[in-house]
XYZ file of C-alpha atoms in Angstrom:
635
model
C 235.008 28.359 17.714
C 236.557 25.207 18.262
C 234.089 22.291 19.210
C 236.328 21.537 22.364
C 239.323 23.388 23.702
C 242.077 21.343 25.499
C 245.096 22.300 27.093
C 247.596 19.561 28.459
C 251.166 19.109 28.598
C 252.722 17.997 25.328
C 250.622 17.135 22.359
C 247.573 15.280 23.542
C 244.545 15.176 21.123
C 241.307 14.910 22.300
C 238.093 13.624 20.361
C 234.885 15.461 20.857
C 232.983 11.894 21.216
C 233.776 10.220 23.920
C 234.172 7.413 25.151
C 235.938 5.839 22.164
C 235.773 2.059 21.571
C 238.339 3.126 18.594
C 241.546 5.016 18.812
C 241.252 8.507 17.123
C 243.258 9.633 14.117
C 244.937 13.031 14.421
C 246.556 15.884 12.108
C 248.843 18.654 13.631
C 247.755 21.777 11.893
C 251.451 22.985 11.357
C 253.474 24.947 8.659
C 256.965 24.547 9.073
C 257.003 22.882 12.490
C 254.867 25.694 13.549
C 250.591 25.586 14.646
C 248.896 27.194 11.664
C 245.530 28.033 10.795
C 243.069 25.539 10.219
C 242.119 25.559 6.462
C 240.065 23.962 3.802
C 242.830 21.575 3.140
C 243.211 19.717 6.366
C 242.279 15.906 6.413
C 242.063 13.246 8.626
C 240.418 9.863 8.798
C 237.336 8.341 10.203
C 237.353 4.883 10.922
C 234.242 2.384 11.205
C 235.531 -1.217 12.948
C 233.803 -4.246 13.823
C 232.528 -4.487 10.249
C 231.277 -7.838 8.933
C 229.534 -9.440 5.649
C 230.739 -7.150 3.217
C 227.938 -4.281 3.750
C 228.219 -1.136 1.554
C 229.067 1.726 3.329
C 227.505 5.284 2.365
C 228.831 8.460 4.133
C 227.102 11.565 4.406
C 228.306 14.544 5.295
C 225.445 16.636 7.626
C 227.958 19.593 8.394
C 231.163 20.879 6.842
C 233.650 23.636 8.339
C 233.613 27.369 7.652
C 236.664 29.004 7.344
C 235.667 32.366 6.816
C 235.857 34.784 3.678
C 238.909 33.160 1.640
C 240.079 30.578 4.156
C 242.001 33.296 5.827
C 240.370 33.863 9.146
C 240.441 30.326 10.457
C 238.100 27.884 11.423
C 234.867 29.438 12.440
C 231.953 26.916 12.379
C 229.905 24.441 11.083
C 227.301 25.054 8.261
C 224.427 22.163 8.901
C 222.847 20.883 5.613
C 219.435 22.541 5.363
C 219.582 23.604 8.959
C 219.802 19.829 10.682
C 221.807 21.365 12.947
C 222.691 18.710 16.223
C 224.782 18.602 19.132
C 226.935 15.889 17.881
C 228.542 15.329 21.139
C 225.320 14.771 23.003
C 223.713 13.356 19.950
C 221.316 10.487 20.534
C 219.909 7.228 18.400
C 217.045 8.952 17.679
C 218.390 12.306 16.619
C 220.926 10.374 14.186
C 218.443 7.887 13.059
C 215.821 10.718 11.950
C 218.306 12.670 9.794
C 219.425 9.058 8.028
C 215.507 8.697 7.625
C 215.390 11.913 5.730
C 218.463 11.341 4.103
C 217.714 7.654 2.943
C 214.240 8.503 1.896
C 214.723 11.676 0.027
C 213.306 14.338 2.188
C 216.759 15.467 2.994
C 219.073 16.457 -0.002
C 222.526 15.094 0.676
C 224.808 13.675 -1.979
C 226.834 10.990 -0.579
C 230.407 11.848 0.282
C 231.821 8.528 -0.187
C 229.824 4.923 -1.225
C 232.039 2.402 -0.609
C 231.225 -1.415 -1.459
C 233.453 -3.575 0.474
C 234.570 -6.532 -1.184
C 236.978 -8.506 1.592
C 237.941 -12.096 0.575
C 236.650 -13.405 4.064
C 233.221 -11.795 4.792
C 233.262 -12.768 8.474
C 236.146 -11.209 9.358
C 236.075 -7.841 11.479
C 236.798 -5.273 8.803
C 237.774 -1.454 9.480
C 236.404 1.236 7.149
C 238.699 4.063 7.054
C 238.034 7.210 5.006
C 240.049 10.520 4.943
C 237.693 13.434 5.137
C 237.738 17.022 5.881
C 236.569 18.941 9.196
C 232.820 18.110 9.652
C 230.011 15.581 10.529
C 229.048 12.827 8.972
C 226.482 9.724 9.047
C 227.618 6.547 7.705
C 224.714 3.944 6.318
C 225.599 0.476 6.241
C 223.480 -1.783 4.015
C 223.482 -5.595 2.251
C 225.644 -6.969 5.021
C 226.005 -10.288 3.954
C 225.588 -12.286 7.183
C 222.486 -10.488 7.918
C 223.747 -7.929 9.799
C 221.854 -4.784 11.034
C 223.806 -1.450 10.949
C 221.776 1.576 12.433
C 223.201 4.804 11.196
C 226.722 5.722 12.819
C 227.690 9.282 13.903
C 231.240 10.009 13.048
C 233.298 13.513 13.374
C 236.268 15.485 11.962
C 236.640 18.102 14.387
C 239.487 20.804 15.825
C 240.784 20.881 19.348
C 243.003 22.800 20.639
C 246.619 21.541 22.305
C 249.730 23.301 24.287
C 253.081 22.114 23.441
C 255.410 24.625 26.054
C 254.397 27.927 25.585
C 252.645 27.335 22.084
C 248.969 26.812 21.213
C 247.224 25.083 18.290
C 244.649 22.871 16.820
C 244.574 19.189 15.784
C 242.129 17.618 13.749
C 240.409 14.710 15.435
C 238.982 12.009 13.434
C 236.332 9.740 15.207
C 236.776 6.302 15.326
C 234.176 3.648 16.257
C 233.890 0.038 16.512
C 230.391 -0.958 15.510
C 230.339 -4.300 17.225
C 230.882 -3.288 20.408
C 229.635 0.088 20.468
C 226.282 1.408 21.619
C 224.671 4.783 20.995
C 226.600 7.367 23.758
C 223.499 9.242 24.608
C 219.464 8.674 24.623
C 218.889 4.837 24.209
C 221.812 3.374 25.566
C 220.542 -0.336 24.381
C 220.760 0.578 21.276
C 223.065 -0.719 19.135
C 225.101 0.396 16.426
C 225.274 -3.045 15.387
C 223.190 -6.270 15.860
C 223.187 -9.869 14.154
C 220.314 -11.373 14.803
C 219.695 -15.057 14.939
C 217.402 -17.566 16.096
C 217.924 -20.861 18.185
C 215.947 -23.879 18.112
C 215.934 -26.651 20.556
C 214.240 -29.712 21.558
C 213.080 -29.815 25.543
C 215.441 -32.341 27.478
C 212.670 -33.271 29.263
C 210.336 -34.703 26.342
C 212.774 -36.748 24.395
C 216.881 -37.925 25.248
C 219.473 -37.194 22.929
C 219.964 -39.733 20.622
C 223.446 -41.896 20.773
C 222.482 -44.649 18.687
C 222.768 -43.528 15.318
C 225.354 -45.067 13.446
C 226.760 -44.691 9.384
C 226.203 -41.498 7.972
C 226.107 -38.525 10.460
C 222.197 -36.996 10.464
C 221.998 -33.668 9.289
C 222.743 -30.628 11.624
C 220.584 -27.696 12.250
C 221.354 -25.324 9.798
C 221.584 -21.316 9.803
C 221.684 -19.654 5.843
C 223.917 -17.103 6.850
C 225.470 -17.228 10.246
C 226.531 -20.166 12.161
C 224.232 -22.844 13.230
C 222.979 -23.329 15.834
C 223.144 -26.312 18.748
C 221.169 -28.849 17.300
C 219.729 -31.978 19.397
C 219.444 -35.262 17.289
C 216.788 -36.923 19.388
C 215.040 -40.485 19.109
C 211.377 -40.902 19.076
C 208.472 -43.138 18.552
C 205.108 -42.757 16.948
C 202.888 -41.348 19.584
C 205.614 -39.372 21.161
C 205.072 -35.677 22.176
C 208.149 -33.508 21.191
C 208.909 -30.097 23.130
C 210.413 -27.153 21.178
C 211.792 -24.201 22.546
C 212.866 -21.322 20.129
C 214.714 -18.129 21.633
C 215.542 -15.362 18.953
C 218.458 -12.780 19.207
C 216.496 -9.833 18.564
C 217.814 -6.928 16.028
C 218.637 -3.746 17.422
C 216.483 -0.867 15.831
C 215.891 2.814 17.420
C 212.438 4.229 18.200
C 212.730 6.499 15.327
C 213.671 3.909 12.561
C 211.154 3.601 9.781
C 211.170 0.043 9.457
C 211.038 -2.851 12.116
C 209.707 -5.676 10.441
C 210.137 -8.600 12.364
C 208.050 -12.322 12.378
C 209.165 -16.010 12.675
C 207.764 -19.081 10.822
C 207.864 -22.554 11.948
C 207.135 -25.679 9.883
C 206.931 -29.132 10.599
C 207.169 -32.205 8.244
C 204.441 -34.139 7.416
C 205.406 -36.731 10.106
C 205.238 -34.263 13.289
C 201.797 -32.873 13.638
C 202.194 -29.028 15.916
C 199.519 -28.632 18.346
C 198.596 -24.780 18.110
C 196.847 -24.852 21.497
C 200.424 -25.515 23.325
C 202.184 -22.331 21.695
C 203.278 -20.073 24.676
C 205.691 -17.366 25.517
C 207.570 -15.601 28.160
C 209.804 -12.307 28.183
C 213.294 -12.214 29.212
C 212.983 -15.726 30.490
C 210.440 -15.084 33.061
C 207.770 -12.856 32.191
C 204.275 -14.103 31.622
C 202.458 -13.145 28.614
C 198.719 -13.196 27.846
C 197.405 -15.121 25.335
C 194.112 -14.916 23.763
C 191.867 -17.328 22.309
C 191.438 -17.427 18.756
C 189.494 -14.964 16.154
C 187.244 -16.077 13.681
C 190.501 -16.151 11.312
C 192.664 -17.919 13.999
C 194.397 -15.533 15.149
C 195.871 -15.491 18.951
C 197.458 -12.334 20.350
C 200.107 -12.401 22.857
C 199.619 -9.281 25.167
C 202.449 -7.883 28.484
C 201.630 -4.824 30.053
C 198.565 -4.126 27.940
C 200.076 -4.145 24.834
C 199.952 -6.503 21.964
C 203.795 -7.800 21.253
C 203.024 -10.522 18.844
C 200.206 -11.922 16.446
C 200.287 -15.957 15.747
C 198.135 -18.223 13.336
C 198.372 -21.950 12.850
C 199.549 -22.713 9.401
C 199.285 -26.129 6.934
C 200.362 -26.072 3.346
C 202.509 -28.436 1.609
C 202.328 -31.438 3.918
C 203.530 -29.250 6.753
C 202.173 -27.955 9.826
C 203.336 -25.047 11.635
C 202.487 -21.343 12.417
C 203.646 -17.668 11.644
C 203.853 -15.051 14.507
C 204.734 -11.470 14.090
C 205.737 -8.964 16.336
C 205.039 -5.223 17.006
C 208.265 -4.265 17.820
C 207.775 -0.767 19.300
C 205.807 -2.777 22.182
C 208.961 -4.555 23.215
C 210.953 -1.430 23.804
C 210.838 -0.921 27.268
C 212.417 1.023 30.684
C 214.487 4.278 30.290
C 217.196 2.433 28.215
C 214.740 1.536 25.794
C 216.041 -2.028 25.786
C 214.257 -4.940 23.965
C 212.478 -8.096 25.224
C 213.560 -11.151 24.144
C 210.585 -13.755 23.815
C 211.035 -17.606 24.390
C 208.753 -19.562 22.248
C 207.583 -22.654 23.437
C 205.145 -25.469 22.016
C 205.023 -29.357 21.283
C 203.795 -31.540 18.264
C 203.113 -35.133 18.092
C 205.162 -37.654 16.291
C 202.307 -39.235 13.805
C 202.113 -42.407 11.923
C 203.404 -40.564 8.592
C 206.768 -39.995 10.302
C 209.742 -40.613 8.396
C 211.567 -43.839 9.573
C 215.394 -43.787 9.329
C 218.535 -41.204 8.955
C 216.389 -38.776 6.526
C 214.408 -37.994 9.977
C 211.369 -35.140 10.764
C 212.588 -32.058 10.633
C 211.276 -29.068 12.198
C 212.576 -25.688 10.534
C 212.239 -22.006 12.163
C 212.847 -18.914 10.071
C 213.632 -15.493 11.512
C 212.698 -12.579 9.179
C 213.751 -9.210 9.979
C 214.646 -6.218 7.939
C 218.368 -5.044 7.356
C 217.565 -1.304 6.331
C 215.626 0.306 9.411
C 216.079 4.044 7.817
C 213.620 2.668 4.913
C 209.864 3.488 4.827
C 207.915 0.394 5.082
C 203.962 -0.555 4.803
C 204.161 -3.716 6.629
C 201.554 -4.242 9.139
C 201.949 -7.196 11.784
C 198.602 -7.573 12.079
C 197.848 -9.216 8.813
C 200.468 -12.151 10.640
C 202.185 -12.726 7.227
C 206.003 -12.521 7.315
C 207.672 -9.362 5.580
C 209.601 -10.163 2.200
C 211.556 -8.065 -0.167
C 215.200 -7.486 -0.470
C 215.739 -5.573 2.633
C 214.463 -8.727 4.664
C 217.347 -10.976 6.181
C 216.188 -14.680 7.163
C 217.670 -17.283 9.658
C 217.017 -20.415 10.022
C 217.372 -23.212 12.372
C 216.421 -26.741 12.375
C 215.711 -29.818 14.426
C 215.451 -33.302 13.457
C 213.846 -36.085 15.260
C 214.408 -39.984 14.209
C 212.003 -42.712 14.261
C 212.617 -46.371 13.938
C 211.093 -49.512 13.359
C 210.848 -53.653 14.437
C 209.647 -55.550 11.730
C 209.332 -59.321 12.115
C 207.861 -62.673 10.145
C 205.973 -65.033 11.477
C 205.679 -68.437 9.991
C 203.129 -71.580 10.241
C 202.786 -74.845 8.799
C 201.883 -76.701 5.488
C 200.883 -73.970 3.242
C 201.460 -71.196 5.851
C 205.208 -72.194 6.023
C 206.258 -68.901 4.467
C 203.842 -66.770 6.250
C 200.820 -66.796 8.775
C 198.546 -64.075 8.929
C 196.523 -62.194 11.756
C 199.012 -63.135 14.454
C 198.554 -60.491 16.850
C 201.401 -59.587 18.993
C 202.839 -57.167 21.908
C 205.441 -54.753 21.467
C 207.149 -54.233 25.653
C 209.703 -52.359 26.634
C 210.689 -54.916 29.284
C 211.123 -59.089 28.991
C 208.790 -59.500 31.664
C 205.893 -58.198 28.646
C 203.400 -56.717 31.421
C 200.835 -54.672 30.690
C 202.492 -51.441 31.818
C 205.347 -52.111 29.528
C 203.169 -52.541 26.479
C 204.350 -49.928 23.892
C 202.445 -51.235 20.411
C 199.951 -54.362 19.319
C 200.520 -55.239 15.655
C 199.255 -57.826 13.567
C 200.895 -59.681 10.971
C 199.630 -59.170 7.320
C 199.110 -62.084 4.591
C 202.681 -62.314 4.189
C 203.138 -63.267 7.726
C 205.032 -59.838 8.398
C 204.555 -57.267 11.063
C 205.986 -53.541 11.642
C 205.877 -51.232 14.528
C 206.956 -47.827 14.600
C 205.941 -46.969 17.726
C 209.419 -47.695 19.113
C 212.658 -45.125 19.525
C 216.119 -46.472 19.611
C 216.767 -49.024 21.824
C 216.016 -53.052 22.653
C 212.359 -54.610 22.769
C 210.434 -57.302 23.501
C 207.846 -59.876 20.989
C 205.329 -61.846 22.158
C 201.833 -63.243 20.677
C 198.941 -62.306 22.455
C 196.342 -63.816 19.585
C 197.103 -67.133 17.867
C 195.156 -67.086 14.062
C 192.137 -69.671 14.149
C 193.909 -73.140 14.173
C 196.958 -72.514 15.775
C 198.207 -72.549 19.111
C 199.836 -69.749 21.168
C 203.492 -69.415 21.304
C 204.266 -68.135 24.557
C 208.582 -67.408 23.977
C 209.730 -64.183 24.259
C 211.626 -62.712 21.508
C 214.009 -59.840 21.624
C 214.901 -57.207 18.645
C 217.044 -53.912 18.804
C 215.369 -51.173 17.115
C 218.708 -49.004 15.299
C 219.255 -46.858 11.988
C 221.438 -49.616 10.104
C 221.403 -51.898 6.862
C 218.555 -54.271 7.439
C 219.977 -57.167 6.572
C 216.628 -59.246 7.549
C 214.525 -59.727 4.304
C 211.294 -58.102 4.986
C 208.990 -59.103 1.933
C 206.811 -55.793 0.558
C 206.819 -52.160 2.083
C 203.901 -51.936 4.984
C 202.337 -48.944 5.755
C 200.022 -49.523 9.048
C 197.276 -47.281 9.748
C 195.556 -47.293 13.242
C 192.737 -45.774 14.472
C 192.199 -45.805 18.628
C 188.504 -45.863 20.563
C 187.518 -44.815 23.882
C 185.075 -47.280 24.456
C 186.803 -50.479 25.530
C 186.128 -53.830 23.305
C 185.671 -57.096 24.922
C 188.928 -58.606 25.784
C 190.787 -55.551 24.416
C 194.304 -54.366 25.847
C 194.711 -50.704 26.469
C 197.340 -49.276 24.246
C 197.422 -45.608 25.233
C 195.632 -42.572 26.075
C 193.180 -40.169 23.957
C 192.677 -36.397 24.142
C 189.559 -35.894 23.270
C 189.301 -32.553 23.350
C 192.208 -31.932 20.618
C 192.307 -33.230 17.155
C 195.108 -33.889 14.898
C 195.872 -33.738 11.249
C 193.128 -35.875 10.166
C 190.391 -34.680 13.022
C 191.137 -37.368 15.111
C 191.667 -37.057 19.365
C 195.439 -37.001 19.628
C 196.534 -40.528 20.626
C 199.733 -40.716 23.270
C 201.061 -43.976 23.508
C 201.007 -45.913 26.871
C 204.364 -45.619 27.778
C 203.882 -42.098 28.241
C 201.427 -42.369 30.788
C 202.901 -40.581 33.796
C 203.145 -37.631 32.066
C 199.658 -37.062 31.053
C 197.103 -39.823 32.949
C 197.194 -37.109 35.854
C 195.472 -34.591 33.930
C 191.535 -35.097 33.498
C 191.509 -34.527 29.888
C 192.652 -37.995 28.998
C 191.154 -41.234 28.481
C 192.313 -44.708 28.007
C 192.759 -45.571 24.320
C 192.142 -49.228 22.677
C 193.042 -50.445 19.229
C 189.950 -50.123 17.291
C 190.882 -51.117 13.808
C 194.236 -51.585 12.289
C 195.070 -51.533 8.401
C 198.240 -52.540 6.830
C 198.949 -51.670 3.036
C 201.574 -53.901 1.214
C 203.271 -52.474 -1.872
C 205.794 -53.875 -4.517
C 205.327 -57.537 -3.417
C 208.315 -59.698 -3.895
C 210.573 -56.458 -3.570
C 212.982 -56.827 -0.366
C 212.267 -54.578 2.415
C 215.279 -52.696 2.137
C 215.569 -51.977 -0.997
C 212.313 -50.214 -1.277
C 213.126 -48.230 1.885
C 217.111 -47.486 2.152
C 216.811 -45.223 5.078
C 214.653 -47.941 6.948
C 215.353 -48.045 10.602
C 215.062 -51.509 11.596
C 216.156 -54.993 13.231
C 219.143 -57.170 11.963
C 218.035 -60.145 13.932
C 215.858 -61.544 16.504
C 216.550 -63.439 19.364
C 214.281 -65.676 20.941
C 215.558 -65.137 24.979
C 212.879 -67.226 26.627
C 215.246 -70.243 27.210
C 218.015 -68.091 28.811
C 220.589 -68.267 25.804
C 219.881 -65.744 23.739
C 219.216 -68.043 20.221
C 219.117 -66.203 16.885
C 216.189 -67.069 15.071
C 214.833 -65.980 11.346
C 211.150 -65.827 11.966
C 208.849 -66.689 15.019
C 206.952 -69.928 14.549
C 203.138 -70.928 15.448
C 201.952 -74.905 15.606
C 198.692 -76.020 14.381
C 196.149 -77.207 16.598
C 195.486 -80.778 15.892
C 192.924 -83.906 17.481
C 193.259 -84.071 20.926
C 194.744 -87.485 21.162
C 193.098 -90.757 22.431
C 194.802 -91.724 26.309
C 193.921 -95.042 28.622
C 193.298 -98.619 28.093
C 190.351 -99.940 26.271
C 188.367 -100.340 28.848
C 187.491 -96.836 28.662
C 185.754 -97.608 25.514
C 183.838 -100.258 26.401
C 182.005 -98.650 29.583
C 181.383 -95.559 26.925
C 179.752 -97.977 24.568
C 177.794 -99.705 27.752
C 176.463 -96.747 29.144
C 175.156 -95.403 25.818
C 173.188 -98.882 24.991
C 172.011 -98.999 28.632
C 170.350 -95.545 27.874
C 168.895 -96.479 24.769
C 167.182 -99.752 26.580
C 165.748 -97.662 29.121
C 164.345 -95.062 26.825
C 163.076 -97.937 25.022
C 161.566 -99.794 28.118
C 159.969 -96.214 29.105
C 158.048 -95.774 26.081
C 156.587 -99.162 25.631
C 155.429 -99.026 29.603
C 153.676 -95.538 28.419
C 151.718 -97.080 25.613
C 150.454 -100.124 27.386
C 148.839 -98.147 30.402
C 147.390 -96.001 27.701
C 145.312 -99.164 26.764
């Protein structure tokens, strides 16, 4: 009636569940130094190692030992709860999950043998659950881990094995030991882990923007993960009109196919300064398997299909001044192969930095949240086709975020006389190179009635400013001025807060300069064609869908007049100084001056004046003689 019979030299215990990731505990069945019959008094420890997050461990006994009449006949057999007998040496993840489902949902009447809420001071440190039990078969259900770990039900055994010492044969009680962090189920779906700790990792694609190494002062906020170690975060510098690419990769939870609750979803939200582009949302599986994306249905829902199975649903979401998407997964359709492994999706998309981007150290944040159940054995009516992330006490959330930073160049233009403190309607080009050529044009700005101009279409770095159109009555200033865009406390006094709104057109106005590209096939949050700045033309000009863009209008809103710019927006990325670089010695200046046009000066001697008057007199006399001759002829 022993579960496993093993004979070996000396006392060598063998557990009936192999291989082990923890050493088994052993109780020798002896009395007065000699082997004795197994009895109901025998006890041994069962253990679960690798536990983190302080979950509650509930241990259920699903089989007990029958020792015969009054326990005098030794071990006879195992008695299973309501005939739910399994071969515990060959038990699969599915068999274990089905029994756990029935217990948790009240379909199998089993009282907990033990319920232990773990309360370790360091919830992140690995903890080993240990319980002394009589011979039998047990299922452990772990719930409520603070670190978001998902624990599938774990089978533990306390069974008898035979040993031989010299000429004497006897029994030992062997307690099972499992390390949940390392162990998969020994039979059946080997890819199903006893413990998984899902997470979400969001990154900015390096080929869209460069990491920003120029930020000084307070360190920008890094990516956060509410219940585990933050994923890597790239702080990047961008300018208005830039396209930023993102990649999302979740670490998937591990659920048996027989689990009743497999809720899994991802949501993504970008703050107001980033316009999410839903049509760029794409997915691959396991890094390379291409997924088919459908067209949006009447509700705006798209499906992602692989191997003729819908694995995910997605829809665009706009709420609370954010844009983004919700994506829900059909977990069963992600399971594949004989090993029942789970495909890992990699999700990519782009967002455009718009003119509502926050300038300075707060940055523009894009946050991704992974939703998943931590109780796979409980019933659930959640349906992924609703494209709504799951909610409830059994739902864990893991987040990761990326922040991109935008900058400004602000400068002051002065005139003469009553306009000495500020000259309006001067048009400037912002260039990425001192030569100030059309192919290095980044932005075109116009000074407001206070003489100030602000460009937010810059990232961190050095730029060059040149006047391209002077106000009426003023001459053009041909000097080139250099400014460095960086996050700092501005020392240049900029009077009032200015907000610039620009509109663009594909129809070229007279003498207009191209400032970027328009994607007429796609609209931004304001229902206008998506605009790309000129400096990104290498990535977009080769596609037929882009059309040259020209500045159609520009509106500058000024508020809080008379208040210094740095006081009204103390996180502004702006410039600390302007330098006139035309003369080669980079002279610091406080403003960019213009000179009023005057009457052309008289040049040459007095003889020029005499000839002018003489010529006029001759013409008058000739005209008089001509008309006199005509009257005489008429008579």
